[in-house]
Amino acid sequence: KRPSEGNYQKEKDVCIQLFDQWSEADQVEFVEHLISRMCHYQHGHINSYLKPMLQRDFITALP
């Protein structure tokens, strides 16, 4: 893989703009494809990022 170059930010911005135009189903499919191409180490980072988002707050959900 090539090292990140000065145009990384511009390329990332273009990807995000395109991503924002897609349907939710297309976004999910794309992210699944990205994750499948990542290594175990990267999966750990993604897991750490997502874990707090996916934890349910059971206290506030109580009636």
Short mmCIF file of C-alpha atoms in Angstrom, two decimals, residues 37-60:
data_model
loop_
_atom_site.label_atom_id
_atom_site.label_comp_id
_atom_site.label_asym_id
_atom_site.label_seq_id
_atom_site.Cartn_x
_atom_site.Cartn_y
_atom_site.Cartn_z
CA ARG A 37 -10.53 -5.41 3.51
CA MET A 38 -9.10 -4.30 6.86
CA CYS A 39 -6.68 -6.27 9.02
CA HIS A 40 -7.30 -7.62 12.52
CA TYR A 41 -5.48 -4.68 14.12
CA GLN A 42 -7.77 -2.23 12.31
CA HIS A 43 -10.82 -4.25 13.34
CA GLY A 44 -9.79 -3.72 16.96
CA HIS A 45 -9.76 0.04 16.45
CA ILE A 46 -13.17 -0.05 14.78
CA ASN A 47 -14.52 -2.21 17.62
CA SER A 48 -13.24 0.26 20.23
CA TYR A 49 -14.82 3.14 18.31
CA LEU A 50 -18.21 1.44 17.92
CA LYS A 51 -18.54 -0.19 21.34
CA PRO A 52 -19.63 2.99 23.21
CA MET A 53 -22.11 3.82 20.43
CA LEU A 54 -23.71 0.40 20.61
CA GLN A 55 -24.09 0.17 24.39
CA ARG A 56 -27.70 0.59 25.40
CA ASP A 57 -28.54 2.93 28.21
CA PHE A 58 -31.00 0.70 30.08
CA ILE A 59 -31.56 3.20 32.88
CA THR A 60 -32.98 5.91 30.62
#
